Structures are given as C-alpha cells and as structure tokens.
CSV table of C-alpha atoms in Angstrom, one decimal:
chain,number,residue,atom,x,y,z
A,1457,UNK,CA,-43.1,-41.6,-4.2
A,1458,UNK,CA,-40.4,-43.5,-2.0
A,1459,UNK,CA,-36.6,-42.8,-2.3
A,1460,UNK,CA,-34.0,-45.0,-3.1
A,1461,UNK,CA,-33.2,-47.1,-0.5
A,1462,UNK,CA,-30.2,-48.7,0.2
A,1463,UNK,CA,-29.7,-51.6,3.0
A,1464,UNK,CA,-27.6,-52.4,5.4
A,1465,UNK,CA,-26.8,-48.2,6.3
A,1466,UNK,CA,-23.8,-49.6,8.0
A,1467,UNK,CA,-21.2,-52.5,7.8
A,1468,UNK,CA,-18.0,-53.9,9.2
A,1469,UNK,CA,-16.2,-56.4,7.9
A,1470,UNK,CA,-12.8,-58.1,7.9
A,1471,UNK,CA,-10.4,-58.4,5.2
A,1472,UNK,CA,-11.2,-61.4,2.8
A,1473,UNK,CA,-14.4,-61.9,3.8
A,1474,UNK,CA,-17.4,-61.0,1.3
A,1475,UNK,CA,-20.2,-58.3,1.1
A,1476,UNK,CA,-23.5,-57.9,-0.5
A,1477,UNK,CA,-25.5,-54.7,-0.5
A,1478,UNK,CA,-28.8,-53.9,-1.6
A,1479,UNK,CA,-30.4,-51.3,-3.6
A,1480,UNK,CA,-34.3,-50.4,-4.3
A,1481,UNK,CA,-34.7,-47.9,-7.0
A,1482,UNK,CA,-37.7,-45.5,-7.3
A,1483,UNK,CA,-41.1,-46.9,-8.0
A,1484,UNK,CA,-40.9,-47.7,-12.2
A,1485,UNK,CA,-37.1,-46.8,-13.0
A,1486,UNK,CA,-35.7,-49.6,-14.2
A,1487,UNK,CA,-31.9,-48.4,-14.4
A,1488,UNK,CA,-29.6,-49.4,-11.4
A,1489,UNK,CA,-26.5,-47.5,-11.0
A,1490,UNK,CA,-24.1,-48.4,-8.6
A,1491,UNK,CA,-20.6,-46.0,-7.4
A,1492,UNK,CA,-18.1,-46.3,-5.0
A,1493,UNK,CA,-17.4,-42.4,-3.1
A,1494,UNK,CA,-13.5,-42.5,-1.1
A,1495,UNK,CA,-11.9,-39.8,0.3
A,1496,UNK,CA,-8.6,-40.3,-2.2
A,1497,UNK,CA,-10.7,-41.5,-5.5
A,1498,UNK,CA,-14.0,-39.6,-5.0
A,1499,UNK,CA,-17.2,-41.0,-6.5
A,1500,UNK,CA,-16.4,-43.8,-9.1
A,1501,UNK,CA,-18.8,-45.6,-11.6
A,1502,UNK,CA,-18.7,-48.9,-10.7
A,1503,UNK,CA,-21.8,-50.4,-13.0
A,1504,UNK,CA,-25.4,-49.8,-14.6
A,1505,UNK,CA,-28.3,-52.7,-14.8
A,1506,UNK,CA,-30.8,-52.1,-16.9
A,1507,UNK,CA,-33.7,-54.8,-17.3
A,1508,UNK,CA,-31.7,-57.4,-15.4
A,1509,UNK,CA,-28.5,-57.4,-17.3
A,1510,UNK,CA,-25.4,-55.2,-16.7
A,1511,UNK,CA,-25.4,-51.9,-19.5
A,1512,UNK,CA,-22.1,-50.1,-18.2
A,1513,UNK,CA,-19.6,-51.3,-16.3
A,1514,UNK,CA,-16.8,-48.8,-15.0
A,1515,UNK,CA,-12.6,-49.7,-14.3
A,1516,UNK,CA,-12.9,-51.8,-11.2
A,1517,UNK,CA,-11.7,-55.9,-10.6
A,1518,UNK,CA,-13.6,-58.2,-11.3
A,1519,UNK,CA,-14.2,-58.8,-7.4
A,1520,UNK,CA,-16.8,-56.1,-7.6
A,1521,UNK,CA,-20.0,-57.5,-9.4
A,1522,UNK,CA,-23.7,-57.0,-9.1
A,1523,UNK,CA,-27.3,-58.3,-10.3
A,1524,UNK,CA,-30.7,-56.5,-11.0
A,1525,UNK,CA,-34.0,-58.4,-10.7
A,1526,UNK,CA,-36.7,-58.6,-12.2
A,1527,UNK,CA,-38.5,-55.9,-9.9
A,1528,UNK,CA,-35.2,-54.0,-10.8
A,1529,UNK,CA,-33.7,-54.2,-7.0
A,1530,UNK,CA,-30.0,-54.6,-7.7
A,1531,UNK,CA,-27.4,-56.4,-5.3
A,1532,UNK,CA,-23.5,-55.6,-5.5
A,1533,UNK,CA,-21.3,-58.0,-4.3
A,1534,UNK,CA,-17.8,-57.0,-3.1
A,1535,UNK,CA,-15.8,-60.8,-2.9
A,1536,UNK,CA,-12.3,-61.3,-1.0
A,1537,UNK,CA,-12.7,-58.0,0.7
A,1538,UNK,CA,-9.4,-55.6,1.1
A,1539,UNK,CA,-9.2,-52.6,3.3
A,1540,UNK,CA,-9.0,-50.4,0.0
A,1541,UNK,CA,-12.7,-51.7,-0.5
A,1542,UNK,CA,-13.6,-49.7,2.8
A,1543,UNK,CA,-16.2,-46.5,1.1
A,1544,UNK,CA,-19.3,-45.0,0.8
A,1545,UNK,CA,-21.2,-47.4,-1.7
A,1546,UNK,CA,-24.0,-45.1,-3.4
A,1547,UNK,CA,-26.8,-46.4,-6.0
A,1548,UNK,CA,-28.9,-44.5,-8.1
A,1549,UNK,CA,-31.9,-44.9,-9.7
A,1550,UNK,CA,-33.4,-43.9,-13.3
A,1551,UNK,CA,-35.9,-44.5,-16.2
A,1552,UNK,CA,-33.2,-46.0,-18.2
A,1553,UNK,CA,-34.7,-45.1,-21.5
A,1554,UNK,CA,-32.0,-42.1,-22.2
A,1555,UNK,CA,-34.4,-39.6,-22.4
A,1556,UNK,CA,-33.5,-37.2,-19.3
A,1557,UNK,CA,-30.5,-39.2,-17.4
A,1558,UNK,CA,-31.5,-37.7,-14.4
A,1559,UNK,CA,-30.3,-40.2,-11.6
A,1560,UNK,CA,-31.6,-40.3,-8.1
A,1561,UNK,CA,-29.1,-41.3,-5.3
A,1562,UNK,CA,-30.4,-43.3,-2.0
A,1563,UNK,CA,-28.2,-42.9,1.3
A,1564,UNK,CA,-26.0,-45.5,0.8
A,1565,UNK,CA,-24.0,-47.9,2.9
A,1566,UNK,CA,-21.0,-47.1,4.8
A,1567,UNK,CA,-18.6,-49.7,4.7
A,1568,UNK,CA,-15.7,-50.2,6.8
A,1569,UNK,CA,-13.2,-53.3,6.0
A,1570,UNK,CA,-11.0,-53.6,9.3
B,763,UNK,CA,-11.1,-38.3,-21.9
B,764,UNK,CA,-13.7,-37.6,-18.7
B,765,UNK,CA,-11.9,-35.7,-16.0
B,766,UNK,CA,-13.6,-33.2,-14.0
B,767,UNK,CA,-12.0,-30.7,-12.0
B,768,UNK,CA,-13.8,-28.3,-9.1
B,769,UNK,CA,-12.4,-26.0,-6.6
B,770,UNK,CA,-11.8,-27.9,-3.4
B,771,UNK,CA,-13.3,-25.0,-0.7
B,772,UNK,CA,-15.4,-22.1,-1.1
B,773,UNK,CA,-16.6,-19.8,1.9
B,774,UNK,CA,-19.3,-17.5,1.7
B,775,UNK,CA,-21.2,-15.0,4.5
B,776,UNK,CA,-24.8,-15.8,5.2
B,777,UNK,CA,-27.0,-13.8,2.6
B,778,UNK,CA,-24.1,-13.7,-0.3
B,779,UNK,CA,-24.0,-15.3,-3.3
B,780,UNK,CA,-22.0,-18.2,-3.9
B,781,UNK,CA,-20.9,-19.3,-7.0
B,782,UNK,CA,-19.1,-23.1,-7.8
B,783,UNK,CA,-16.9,-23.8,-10.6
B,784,UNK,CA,-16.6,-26.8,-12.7
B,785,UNK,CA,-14.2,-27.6,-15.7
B,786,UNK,CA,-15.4,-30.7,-17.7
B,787,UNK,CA,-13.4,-31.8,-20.3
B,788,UNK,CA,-16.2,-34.5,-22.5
B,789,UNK,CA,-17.1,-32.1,-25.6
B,790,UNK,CA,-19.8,-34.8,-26.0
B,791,UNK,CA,-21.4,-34.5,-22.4
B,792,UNK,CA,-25.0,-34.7,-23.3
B,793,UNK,CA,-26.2,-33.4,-19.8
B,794,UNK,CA,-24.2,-31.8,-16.8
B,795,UNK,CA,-25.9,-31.6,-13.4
B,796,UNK,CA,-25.3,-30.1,-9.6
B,797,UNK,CA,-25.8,-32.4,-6.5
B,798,UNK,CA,-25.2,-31.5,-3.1
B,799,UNK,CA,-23.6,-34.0,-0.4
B,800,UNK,CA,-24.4,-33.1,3.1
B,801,UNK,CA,-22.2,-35.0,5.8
B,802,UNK,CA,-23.5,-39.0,5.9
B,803,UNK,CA,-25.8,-38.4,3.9
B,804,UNK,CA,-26.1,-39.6,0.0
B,805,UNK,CA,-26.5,-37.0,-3.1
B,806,UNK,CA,-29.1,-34.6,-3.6
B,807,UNK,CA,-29.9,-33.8,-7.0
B,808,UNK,CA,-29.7,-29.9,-7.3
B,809,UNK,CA,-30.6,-29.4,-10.6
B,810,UNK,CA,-29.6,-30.3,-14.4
B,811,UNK,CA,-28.3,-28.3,-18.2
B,812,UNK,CA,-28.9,-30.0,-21.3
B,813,UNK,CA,-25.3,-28.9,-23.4
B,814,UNK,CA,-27.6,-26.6,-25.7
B,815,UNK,CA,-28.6,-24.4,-23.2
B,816,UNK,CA,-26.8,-21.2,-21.7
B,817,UNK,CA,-28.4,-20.9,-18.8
B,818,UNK,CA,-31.1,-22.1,-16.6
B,819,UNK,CA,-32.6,-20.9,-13.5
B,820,UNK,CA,-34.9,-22.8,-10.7
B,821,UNK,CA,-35.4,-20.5,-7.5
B,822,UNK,CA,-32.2,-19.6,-5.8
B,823,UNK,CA,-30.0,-21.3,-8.7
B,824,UNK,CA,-28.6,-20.1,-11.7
B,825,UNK,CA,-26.4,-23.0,-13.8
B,826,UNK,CA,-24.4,-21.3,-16.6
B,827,UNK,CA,-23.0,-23.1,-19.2
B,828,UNK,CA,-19.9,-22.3,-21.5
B,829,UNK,CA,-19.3,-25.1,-24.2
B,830,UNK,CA,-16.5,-23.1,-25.8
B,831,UNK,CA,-14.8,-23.5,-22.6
B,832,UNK,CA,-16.4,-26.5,-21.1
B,833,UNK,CA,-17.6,-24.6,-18.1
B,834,UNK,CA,-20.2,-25.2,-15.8
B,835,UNK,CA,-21.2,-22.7,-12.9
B,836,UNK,CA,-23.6,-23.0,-10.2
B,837,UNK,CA,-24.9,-19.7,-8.3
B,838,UNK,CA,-26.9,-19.7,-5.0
B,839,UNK,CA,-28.6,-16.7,-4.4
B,840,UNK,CA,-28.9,-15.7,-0.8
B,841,UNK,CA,-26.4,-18.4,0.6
B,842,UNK,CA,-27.9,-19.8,3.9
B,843,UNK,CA,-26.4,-21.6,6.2
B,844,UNK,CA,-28.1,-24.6,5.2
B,845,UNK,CA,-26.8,-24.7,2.1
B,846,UNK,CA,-23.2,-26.1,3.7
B,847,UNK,CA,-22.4,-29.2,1.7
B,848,UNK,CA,-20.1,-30.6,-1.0
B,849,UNK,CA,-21.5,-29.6,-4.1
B,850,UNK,CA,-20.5,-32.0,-7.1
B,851,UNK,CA,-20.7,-30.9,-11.1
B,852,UNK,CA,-21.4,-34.1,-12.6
B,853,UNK,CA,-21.7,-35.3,-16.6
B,854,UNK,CA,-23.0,-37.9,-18.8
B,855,UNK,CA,-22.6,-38.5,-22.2
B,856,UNK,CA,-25.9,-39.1,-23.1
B,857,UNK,CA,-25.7,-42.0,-24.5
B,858,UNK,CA,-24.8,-43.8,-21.1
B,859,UNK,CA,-26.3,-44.0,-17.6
B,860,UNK,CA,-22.9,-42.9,-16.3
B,861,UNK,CA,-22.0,-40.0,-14.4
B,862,UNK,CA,-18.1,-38.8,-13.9
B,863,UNK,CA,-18.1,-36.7,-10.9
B,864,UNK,CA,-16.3,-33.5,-10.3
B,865,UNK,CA,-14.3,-33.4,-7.0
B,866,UNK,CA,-15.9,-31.3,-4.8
B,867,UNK,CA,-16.6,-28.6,-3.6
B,868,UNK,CA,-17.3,-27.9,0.2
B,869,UNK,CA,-18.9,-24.5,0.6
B,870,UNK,CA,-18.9,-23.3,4.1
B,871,UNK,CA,-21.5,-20.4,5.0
B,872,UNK,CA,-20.9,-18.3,7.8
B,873,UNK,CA,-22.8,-16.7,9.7
C-alpha cells in the first residue's frame, strides 16, 4: 500500500502572499489530519476532515483553512502569509471510524516565508 | 488540560538500552503512541498503548504505561545507531482524531 504523500516537498514564499498544499492519504482512510511542526511551538493540530467536512479544528487564525474531497485528498490553505507561518506542515492519514486512531504521517512540506 | 512534557536529549552507547520518558497530563487519553522523526523526514509511527494496558512489547520495544501517574515509557533494546531520531510520545482522547505531541526527544547513539 502507498504512503501518505504530501506535495509540493518544498516551498518559498513571500510574506502576504498565499499557499496551498496537498495531501493524499492512504488507500481507504478517509480521515485527513493536518499539523504544523516549528522549532519554538513543536507539532500543533491544526484540523481533521472526515468525509469532506472539517471534524476537529485546533487554536490557529482563521487564515489557516483546508478542504477534503471526495476521494478524501485534502488541501490546506495558508492566506496572507507571515514569516511566523514559515514550518514543517505534516498530514496524516486514518480510518476515521475511532476504532484504532492510529494515524499515518506523509513527509510533508517544508515551507519557508521570506 | 493536554500538555505533554518529554526530556529534551538522551545519549546512549551503541548496544545499550535506551529508555524515553513522557509525562501526559489527559486522564482521558484513550490511546498514547511513540513516533520517531529522523532529520527532514516526516513521523514514523513506532508503536501504540491502549490506557488499559501495562505494557506492551513489539521486537526491540517495550512501551510501559503508568495511569496513576500518567507515564508513558519507551525502551529500545540494543540501541543502534540507526535509531538516532526525535522520538515523540503522542495522545488522543479517543474520541477525537487529534494527537497532542510531547516535545521531543533527540536520542543520540554513539558508537
């Protein structure tokens, strides 16, 4: 079975400017985590789609948002960029039906706001 | 409240056994699990406790579990070098697909 994927790897991009990453979980989980991992805050929860509509969402502005699809690919989308935003974005994937949580990690995208 | 606290470096010689620390404070953490981090790279699930178990073992890894004192350990038998990385205690409260993260804990193995 295939791994998370996450695409782009890499990114640069300058301060207001907007990002959107993508995420392909496992082959039949349908539970989309996304987090945030920076050297000062370490990994945050940013939010959880499940069957296309967001199930958790963690303490982060509203300029952090995502999607899931029907084919359960989820997008984040980081708007009006600020050189805080600059991290390791990780998503994870899972069954979603809170029987064993166990969450899968892809590589994730490096992001650098300059 | 979630807060999760790890020892920031451990160093261990080749062949010894290491053994992380984590100190979770969510008495309702359903599940608590051990991923590994190696540098660029994205987490690695290790392995997983359900909160009514003690201990479990897979291979080279013990997890012990003390729910009196929220504490999770992880022990790697036969450290090799390899086994550098952060290691991360992680839990979820069952009920969500959430995990709150531990800090960290690099382990350096020499030789």
């Amino acid at each position: 079975k295939a791994g998370v994927t996450q695409t782009p790897r890499y990114l640069i991009k300058t301060r207001g400017q907007q990002v959107t990453l993508s995420c392909s979980p496992i082959s039949g989980h349908r539970s989309v985590s996304w987090y945030q991992q920076t050297p000062g805050q370490g990994l945050q929860f940013l939010f959880e789609y499940f069957s296309e509509t967001q199930r958790n969402k963690g303490n982060f502005p509203g300029r952090f948002s995502g999607r899931q699809f029907s084919n359960s690919r989820s997008e984040m989308n980081v708007s009006t960029l600020e050189l805080g935003d600059s991290a390791l974005y990780l998503c994870a994937s899972s069954l979603g039906d809170y029987t064993v949580e166990t969450q899968y990690f892809g590589p994730g995208t490096r992001l650098l706001v300059l | 409240g979630e807060d999760v606290e790890q020892s920031l470096f451990l160093s261990v010689r080749e062949g010894d056994s290491s053994v992380i620390n984590c100190t979770y404070t969510d008495s309702s953490s359903t599940y608590l699990y051990w991923y590994k981090q190696e540098p660029g790279a994205g987490l690695q699930l290790l392995t997983y406790i359900f909160s009514n178990m003690d201990m479990k073992q897979d291979q080279r890894l013990t997890v012990l579990l003390n729910k009196k004192d929220k504490h999770l350990s992880l022990r790697i038998a036969d450290t090799q070098t390899g086994d550098s990385a952060i290691y991360f205690c992680a839990e979820n409260t069952g009920t969500a697909s959430k995990l709150t993260f531990g800090t960290g804990t690099r382990l350096q193995v020499t030789l």
